[in-house]
XYZ file of C-alpha atoms in Angstrom:
521
model
C -36.891 -44.292 -12.548
C -34.810 -41.596 -13.845
C -33.517 -41.727 -17.449
C -29.331 -42.391 -17.498
C -29.603 -41.239 -20.753
C -30.870 -37.712 -19.336
C -28.505 -37.599 -16.573
C -26.109 -38.691 -18.846
C -26.926 -35.624 -21.497
C -27.876 -32.694 -18.755
C -23.779 -33.800 -17.424
C -22.299 -33.503 -20.654
C -24.258 -29.820 -21.522
C -23.081 -28.532 -17.443
C -19.365 -29.635 -18.468
C -19.431 -27.921 -21.563
C -21.084 -24.227 -20.821
C -17.908 -24.802 -17.488
C -15.892 -25.964 -19.990
C -16.416 -23.056 -22.589
C -17.243 -20.057 -20.849
C -16.385 -16.566 -22.974
C -13.056 -16.483 -19.848
C -12.185 -20.085 -20.735
C -12.432 -19.601 -24.802
C -10.139 -16.309 -24.642
C -7.572 -18.560 -22.746
C -8.193 -20.973 -24.983
C -6.773 -18.406 -27.933
C -4.566 -17.176 -26.199
C -2.425 -19.771 -24.543
C -2.865 -21.378 -28.530
C -1.079 -17.260 -30.080
C 1.441 -18.454 -27.265
C 2.937 -21.353 -28.082
C 2.340 -20.628 -31.967
C 4.917 -17.447 -31.306
C 6.966 -19.546 -29.181
C 7.223 -22.716 -30.909
C 8.026 -19.959 -34.636
C 10.402 -18.451 -32.744
C 12.268 -21.585 -31.949
C 12.202 -22.382 -35.768
C 13.459 -19.420 -37.200
C 15.971 -19.584 -34.116
C 16.947 -22.675 -35.508
C 16.983 -22.178 -38.507
C 18.575 -18.988 -38.725
C 21.239 -18.186 -36.955
C 21.086 -13.702 -37.862
C 17.753 -14.022 -36.027
C 19.631 -15.190 -33.349
C 22.169 -12.087 -32.734
C 19.316 -9.974 -33.841
C 17.542 -11.450 -30.877
C 20.322 -11.165 -28.737
C 21.043 -7.505 -29.701
C 17.046 -6.109 -29.383
C 16.972 -8.120 -25.269
C 20.291 -6.011 -24.989
C 18.893 -2.781 -26.243
C 15.519 -3.543 -24.044
C 17.646 -4.815 -20.814
C 20.029 -0.924 -21.408
C 16.207 0.766 -21.313
C 14.456 -1.274 -18.609
C 17.681 0.119 -16.407
C 17.063 3.358 -17.123
C 13.276 3.350 -17.477
C 11.933 5.332 -14.361
C 9.997 2.334 -13.161
C 9.913 0.941 -9.282
C 13.079 -1.201 -8.751
C 10.795 -4.617 -8.608
C 8.974 -3.906 -11.774
C 12.815 -3.706 -13.826
C 14.322 -5.907 -11.731
C 11.676 -8.781 -12.907
C 11.429 -7.832 -16.427
C 15.621 -8.037 -16.281
C 15.442 -11.704 -15.576
C 12.873 -12.674 -18.169
C 14.540 -10.638 -20.600
C 18.085 -12.323 -19.448
C 16.956 -15.971 -18.841
C 15.381 -15.680 -22.185
C 17.468 -14.415 -24.447
C 17.101 -13.744 -27.362
C 13.193 -13.707 -26.745
C 13.261 -12.041 -23.860
C 13.446 -8.242 -25.089
C 10.476 -9.379 -27.073
C 8.426 -10.520 -25.109
C 9.254 -7.355 -23.105
C 8.053 -5.923 -26.085
C 5.229 -7.449 -26.471
C 3.759 -7.765 -22.643
C 5.921 -5.282 -20.488
C 5.422 -1.429 -22.222
C 2.203 -1.588 -23.282
C 0.499 0.901 -24.297
C -3.079 1.653 -22.958
C -6.115 1.168 -25.742
C -6.944 4.113 -27.758
C -10.147 3.773 -25.515
C -8.470 3.971 -22.221
C -5.806 6.400 -23.491
C -9.154 9.228 -24.027
C -8.307 8.591 -19.881
C -5.947 10.778 -19.787
C -8.009 14.371 -22.337
C -11.437 12.681 -20.308
C -9.982 13.331 -16.412
C -8.264 16.565 -17.726
C -12.155 18.232 -18.636
C -12.739 17.043 -14.579
C -9.608 18.709 -13.481
C -10.836 22.241 -15.119
C -14.218 21.322 -14.572
C -13.113 20.920 -10.618
C -10.232 23.886 -10.420
C -13.310 26.168 -11.735
C -15.470 25.215 -8.168
C -17.147 28.306 -7.475
C -16.303 27.660 -3.782
C -13.550 25.374 -2.636
C -12.544 24.883 0.990
C -8.761 26.577 1.548
C -7.262 24.022 3.140
C -4.165 25.991 4.683
C -1.821 25.192 7.778
C -4.027 27.252 10.117
C -6.816 24.345 9.427
C -5.352 21.297 8.810
C -1.549 21.406 9.903
C 0.975 19.501 9.360
C -1.366 17.902 6.994
C -2.304 20.705 4.526
C 0.314 19.111 2.750
C -1.640 16.266 0.899
C -4.315 17.749 1.247
C -2.451 20.572 -0.722
C -0.524 17.231 -2.940
C -3.577 16.184 -4.433
C -5.438 18.629 -5.615
C -1.443 19.378 -7.282
C -2.070 15.837 -8.941
C -4.912 15.438 -9.954
C -7.896 18.728 -9.296
C -9.743 16.529 -6.155
C -9.865 18.646 -3.654
C -11.353 18.303 0.126
C -15.294 19.455 0.569
C -17.266 20.599 3.917
C -20.729 20.319 4.768
C -20.750 16.434 4.047
C -21.587 14.372 6.430
C -20.202 10.870 6.327
C -21.288 7.143 7.702
C -19.284 4.226 8.039
C -19.827 0.307 8.194
C -17.844 -1.914 9.704
C -19.820 -4.535 7.122
C -21.210 -4.885 4.028
C -24.030 -5.785 5.979
C -25.102 -2.805 6.404
C -24.073 -0.602 4.115
C -26.524 -2.773 1.970
C -29.491 -2.399 3.508
C -28.610 1.287 3.684
C -28.219 1.489 0.437
C -31.567 -0.428 -1.019
C -32.992 2.330 1.331
C -31.123 4.967 -1.009
C -31.750 3.379 -4.170
C -35.981 3.512 -3.329
C -36.020 7.022 -2.735
C -33.841 7.441 -5.909
C -35.528 10.522 -8.033
C -33.498 11.610 -10.648
C -30.171 9.432 -11.644
C -28.598 6.479 -10.578
C -24.875 5.850 -11.360
C -23.767 2.408 -10.321
C -19.429 1.471 -11.398
C -18.186 -2.110 -9.655
C -14.756 -4.533 -10.411
C -17.621 -7.318 -9.623
C -21.559 -7.753 -10.177
C -22.627 -11.605 -9.374
C -26.130 -13.225 -9.600
C -27.203 -13.603 -6.116
C -29.354 -11.791 -3.787
C -27.341 -8.685 -3.441
C -27.662 -8.056 -7.220
C -31.570 -9.019 -7.636
C -32.192 -7.394 -4.453
C -30.250 -4.489 -6.622
C -31.849 -4.841 -9.611
C -35.286 -5.401 -8.724
C -34.474 -1.461 -7.656
C -33.111 -0.743 -10.738
C -35.692 -1.762 -12.506
C -38.494 0.072 -11.252
C -36.337 2.785 -10.799
C -36.190 2.148 -14.823
C -39.732 2.250 -15.330
C -39.988 5.372 -13.833
C -37.902 8.026 -15.764
C -34.772 7.823 -13.405
C -30.997 7.458 -15.454
C -30.316 4.703 -14.406
C -26.358 4.120 -16.061
C -24.030 0.999 -14.899
C -19.611 0.482 -15.370
C -18.983 -2.904 -14.662
C -15.507 -4.166 -15.023
C -15.074 -7.099 -18.656
C -12.567 -9.262 -16.384
C -14.491 -8.716 -12.853
C -18.014 -9.847 -14.517
C -17.554 -11.149 -16.603
C -19.825 -14.532 -15.895
C -22.456 -12.443 -15.065
C -22.472 -9.796 -17.332
C -22.641 -11.732 -20.860
C -23.262 -10.276 -24.267
C -26.881 -11.387 -24.317
C -27.488 -10.117 -20.217
C -26.537 -6.840 -21.098
C -28.302 -6.817 -23.930
C -31.692 -7.669 -22.002
C -30.819 -4.774 -18.903
C -30.509 -2.707 -22.617
C -33.783 -3.063 -22.920
C -34.770 -3.003 -20.052
C -33.976 0.781 -20.114
C -30.846 0.389 -18.026
C -27.538 1.936 -19.584
C -24.771 0.585 -19.990
C -21.160 -0.259 -20.717
C -18.166 -2.709 -20.138
C -14.544 -1.327 -19.760
C -12.409 -2.430 -21.217
C -13.654 -5.691 -22.886
C -11.141 -8.495 -22.941
C -9.365 -9.294 -25.972
C -8.202 -12.501 -27.222
C -5.858 -10.710 -29.102
C -1.613 -11.603 -27.525
C -1.092 -7.993 -27.946
C -4.429 -7.191 -25.633
C -3.595 -4.232 -22.921
C -5.686 -6.104 -20.436
C -3.711 -5.349 -17.308
C -6.064 -2.094 -16.430
C -8.666 -2.644 -14.389
C -11.504 -0.383 -13.192
C -11.334 -1.975 -9.777
C -13.393 1.167 -8.642
C -16.639 1.024 -5.906
C -18.959 4.368 -6.816
C -22.288 4.747 -6.381
C -23.822 8.148 -6.454
C -27.691 8.467 -6.308
C -29.820 11.729 -6.951
C -25.753 13.522 -6.313
C -26.265 14.139 -3.077
C -25.805 10.430 -1.636
C -22.463 8.511 -2.663
C -21.379 4.936 -1.430
C -17.713 3.731 -1.432
C -15.135 0.566 -0.228
C -13.761 -2.698 -1.006
C -17.514 -4.192 -0.982
C -18.190 -5.721 -4.793
C -21.291 -6.671 -5.033
C -21.157 -10.463 -4.664
C -23.750 -12.955 -1.675
C -20.036 -13.429 0.036
C -19.477 -9.868 0.610
C -22.295 -9.857 2.516
C -22.510 -13.342 4.629
C -25.466 -15.071 2.700
C -22.565 -17.453 1.815
C -19.705 -18.017 3.041
C -16.515 -19.092 1.253
C -13.486 -17.606 3.102
C -15.448 -17.795 6.545
C -16.275 -14.952 7.650
C -16.269 -11.679 5.140
C -14.381 -8.328 6.888
C -15.273 -6.004 4.034
C -16.086 -1.992 5.274
C -17.320 1.313 3.358
C -18.859 4.961 3.531
C -21.539 7.212 2.729
C -21.218 10.203 1.712
C -24.504 12.959 2.042
C -23.517 16.445 0.537
C -21.339 19.117 -0.619
C -18.305 16.103 -1.147
C -20.250 13.581 -3.321
C -19.510 15.934 -6.496
C -15.915 13.954 -6.739
C -17.652 11.052 -7.497
C -19.804 11.652 -9.289
C -17.904 13.825 -11.947
C -15.665 10.440 -11.739
C -18.203 8.029 -13.155
C -19.144 10.758 -15.315
C -15.566 11.220 -16.730
C -14.865 7.135 -16.527
C -18.585 6.296 -19.159
C -17.875 8.533 -21.502
C -14.590 7.095 -22.320
C -16.270 3.972 -23.179
C -19.467 4.784 -23.597
C -21.264 5.173 -27.647
C -20.949 8.746 -28.690
C -24.756 9.286 -28.612
C -24.780 8.442 -25.117
C -22.288 11.320 -23.915
C -22.700 12.962 -20.740
C -21.950 15.807 -21.866
C -23.726 18.662 -19.717
C -21.865 17.804 -16.086
C -24.157 20.817 -14.510
C -27.094 18.702 -15.211
C -25.712 15.966 -12.134
C -24.463 18.531 -10.185
C -26.966 19.667 -6.579
C -26.539 22.378 -5.436
C -27.729 21.909 -1.187
C -30.861 24.207 -0.179
C -29.774 22.658 3.077
C -25.818 21.843 3.298
C -25.069 18.963 4.987
C -24.304 19.083 8.774
C -21.107 16.840 8.393
C -18.083 17.759 10.193
C -14.421 18.148 9.029
C -12.654 18.016 5.173
C -14.114 14.970 2.867
C -11.485 14.322 0.007
C -12.749 11.743 -2.304
C -10.254 11.402 -5.277
C -9.594 8.747 -8.125
C -5.829 7.103 -8.910
C -5.318 6.140 -12.968
C -2.361 4.038 -13.942
C -2.219 6.030 -17.086
C -0.739 9.386 -15.581
C 2.566 8.221 -14.225
C 1.831 9.154 -10.588
C 0.902 6.215 -7.567
C -1.368 8.523 -5.924
C -3.154 5.877 -3.857
C 0.141 5.230 -2.796
C 1.886 8.489 -2.014
C -0.950 8.648 0.422
C -0.258 6.249 2.508
C 2.738 7.021 2.907
C 2.265 10.433 3.268
C 0.697 9.234 6.628
C 3.148 6.956 7.574
C 5.767 9.877 7.333
C 3.293 12.464 9.715
C 2.210 9.947 12.263
C 3.172 10.486 14.875
C 1.151 8.483 17.682
C -0.681 5.252 15.530
C -1.494 3.728 12.510
C -4.237 0.350 11.637
C -3.929 -0.414 8.471
C -6.465 -3.096 6.908
C -5.722 -5.135 3.605
C -6.262 -8.061 1.841
C -2.706 -8.371 -0.191
C 0.167 -7.124 0.889
C 2.447 -7.159 -1.543
C 4.470 -3.673 -1.775
C 6.679 -2.082 -2.940
C 10.327 -0.839 -1.172
C 9.383 2.701 -0.246
C 6.466 0.863 1.107
C 7.967 -1.437 3.034
C 10.498 1.662 3.977
C 8.114 4.199 4.980
C 6.799 1.176 7.869
C 9.780 0.798 8.830
C 10.791 4.361 9.538
C 7.203 4.598 10.930
C 7.767 2.096 13.408
C 11.042 2.273 14.286
C 10.168 6.316 15.034
C 7.564 4.960 17.688
C 4.105 5.544 16.081
C 2.729 1.998 16.546
C 1.187 0.378 13.554
C -0.733 -2.615 13.322
C -1.884 -3.933 9.858
C -4.917 -6.507 9.710
C -4.402 -9.010 6.581
C -6.489 -11.658 6.060
C -7.022 -15.068 8.372
C -8.720 -17.187 5.766
C -6.393 -16.567 1.906
C -8.525 -16.071 -1.003
C -5.843 -16.671 -2.975
C -3.432 -19.118 -1.418
C -0.132 -18.119 -4.035
C -0.687 -14.920 -3.970
C -1.212 -15.638 0.561
C 1.438 -16.738 1.120
C 4.354 -13.934 -0.866
C 1.565 -11.676 1.671
C 3.213 -13.839 4.200
C 6.600 -13.117 3.121
C 7.031 -9.489 3.829
C 5.629 -9.836 7.273
C 9.814 -10.597 8.218
C 11.062 -7.227 6.747
C 8.191 -5.407 9.284
C 8.443 -6.969 12.517
C 11.769 -6.955 12.511
C 11.438 -3.401 12.825
C 9.018 -3.222 15.246
C 5.252 -3.802 13.277
C 3.106 -5.548 14.140
C 0.771 -7.852 11.786
C -3.196 -9.435 12.503
C -4.704 -11.756 10.988
C -8.289 -11.794 10.621
C -8.976 -15.098 12.706
C -12.975 -14.971 11.707
C -12.033 -15.087 8.215
C -11.608 -12.933 5.005
C -10.804 -9.831 5.366
C -11.523 -7.840 2.420
C -11.385 -3.213 4.180
C -8.751 -1.564 2.257
C -8.327 1.648 5.192
C -6.058 3.747 7.040
C -6.358 5.249 10.195
C -4.490 7.826 12.107
C -3.527 9.618 14.571
C -7.258 10.092 15.355
C -7.303 13.322 12.111
C -7.082 11.323 9.146
C -8.311 8.457 7.904
C -9.136 6.735 3.866
C -11.503 4.008 3.267
C -11.530 3.265 -0.702
C -10.882 0.290 -3.430
C -6.854 0.628 -3.189
C -5.904 -2.657 -1.488
C -1.275 -2.675 -0.356
C -0.364 -4.989 -4.055
C 1.254 -4.035 -7.553
C -1.687 -3.989 -8.848
C -4.288 -1.633 -6.836
C -1.104 1.089 -6.301
C 0.630 0.568 -9.919
C -2.263 -0.880 -13.018
C -5.645 -0.289 -11.755
C -8.225 2.397 -11.451
C -8.893 2.910 -8.148
C -10.477 5.532 -6.111
C -10.805 6.181 -1.966
C -12.456 9.446 0.662
C -10.153 11.649 2.952
C -11.107 11.787 6.072
C -9.864 15.087 8.015
C -10.829 16.141 11.963
C -14.179 14.157 12.306
C -16.038 12.753 14.434
C -16.456 9.346 12.348
C -12.553 9.210 11.823
C -13.705 7.530 16.159
C -15.678 5.012 14.670
C -12.889 4.210 11.866
C -9.910 3.695 14.795
C -12.845 1.678 17.090
C -13.470 -0.510 14.066
C -10.140 -1.219 13.719
C -9.273 -1.857 17.744
C -12.431 -4.243 17.305
C -11.026 -6.440 14.383
C -7.378 -6.588 16.102
C -9.179 -8.309 19.399
C -10.224 -10.956 17.497
C -7.150 -11.751 15.137
C -4.211 -13.775 16.071
C -1.021 -11.335 15.811
C 1.918 -12.971 13.476
C 5.032 -13.590 15.428
C 8.348 -13.671 14.021
C 8.712 -17.708 15.024
C 5.870 -17.665 12.535
C 7.856 -16.515 9.570
C 10.871 -18.457 9.558
C 11.257 -21.054 6.853
C 13.030 -23.575 5.207
C 15.960 -23.463 2.967
C 13.563 -24.268 0.132
C 10.891 -22.116 1.419
C 12.956 -18.721 1.798
C 13.946 -20.285 -1.955
C 10.630 -20.143 -2.612
C 9.640 -16.311 -1.198
C 12.918 -15.257 -3.059
C 11.640 -16.807 -6.345
C 7.827 -15.481 -6.053
C 8.962 -11.798 -4.862
C 10.841 -11.145 -7.839
C 7.614 -11.694 -9.752
C 5.357 -9.743 -7.738
C 4.572 -7.027 -9.164
C 3.243 -9.754 -12.420
C 0.621 -10.822 -9.800
């Protein structure tokens, strides 16, 4: 007979662990601080009318500053509503949460990227991109180089994966063959089959003398990468840093997350795409039906850009003695150049440089498209600039098709995604929902000539708040595979008709409110 007291104790322990995770404790402390802040503010405003006047004056100054600020209109409108609605504390709320400066470590990114940029600019043999060999797309390559220093490479073989299971199989082979170093940078790593198989290889490689370094986002990977777990892996030889560690402080700068997914092996092979390291990505478990994700494998000269992307982020968050000062030690000079075709341009996007590189690349592709643009994105929460670019391309006669999830991972965000459909459908954009499950891929393919595969979603977080990366591919045979995958995926998806987007009066009101606060989601 089962001891009921023992069962009760196990249930209580499980409940305790569930309620008092590091994330939950952080949330509790933040809620406590917010409650204290609001209570104290209310008391002061009621007790001392002068502070009411000063708070209103501050809100007025913040309002004028917002109107003049060089920010997206949707972002400004959201905070104007907050400031005016919560008068006289609205101005203070904006100063606390709306116009925050990065933590000292994240701010170092600008300095570190300047070092990387100089190194890229001094690259001995960057491939010249001209209108003769790239036509009208040469201006896009030139723009990326001017604002980020990343440039295009030849002699790079590209392999495209239509599902993460295929990518994972090749990744295990490449990891097993590593001889010098392995760099990994991920937003989410969860315990499971996928991570365990990767970890087993990493531990074997560490014992063989391979330099293994891992960057994990502290918010995305918090559940698995506890302080104890990190100490355990470090003790076994894996070097680990956490991106932007979460702090239970109101003034913390936690919105900027590391959403990049990068693996570099021995400087000659790199992986990039939408997949994190968790079992749902390879469909070992199915939380939202079939999980559709895409990725690429680079082999050749273009891997150097991903190597430098990793190094700059590593040097920001690692201890001083663990910095990588000798970049050249991690560069591979290929004796036998890879037999890839076309031009390959990996690039990173930062929220700190006031340049919406990820969004601008997408918009330029839409503006220059002549025949078609096919898009995979899990979220469709877009700025007026992106809406206009999609509408104009469709009105010019370009075949614009967008595939979003058929089964959502976040219901509120899914509703917000659907609320943007009508703006696009009216202009001739065609939208499909991936019937088998969740679409997590982030890719554009255009006119059989140009494609982007990476981590950049069509939402405010990816385009304005997160550190992201992607690979631009021009005039390579792999583009045919990317297009074929888009066509195949569209064939198993349900097209959204304009009738489906009609809402009741209350539904339209809810959507309008969600739009106002979209930049905060």
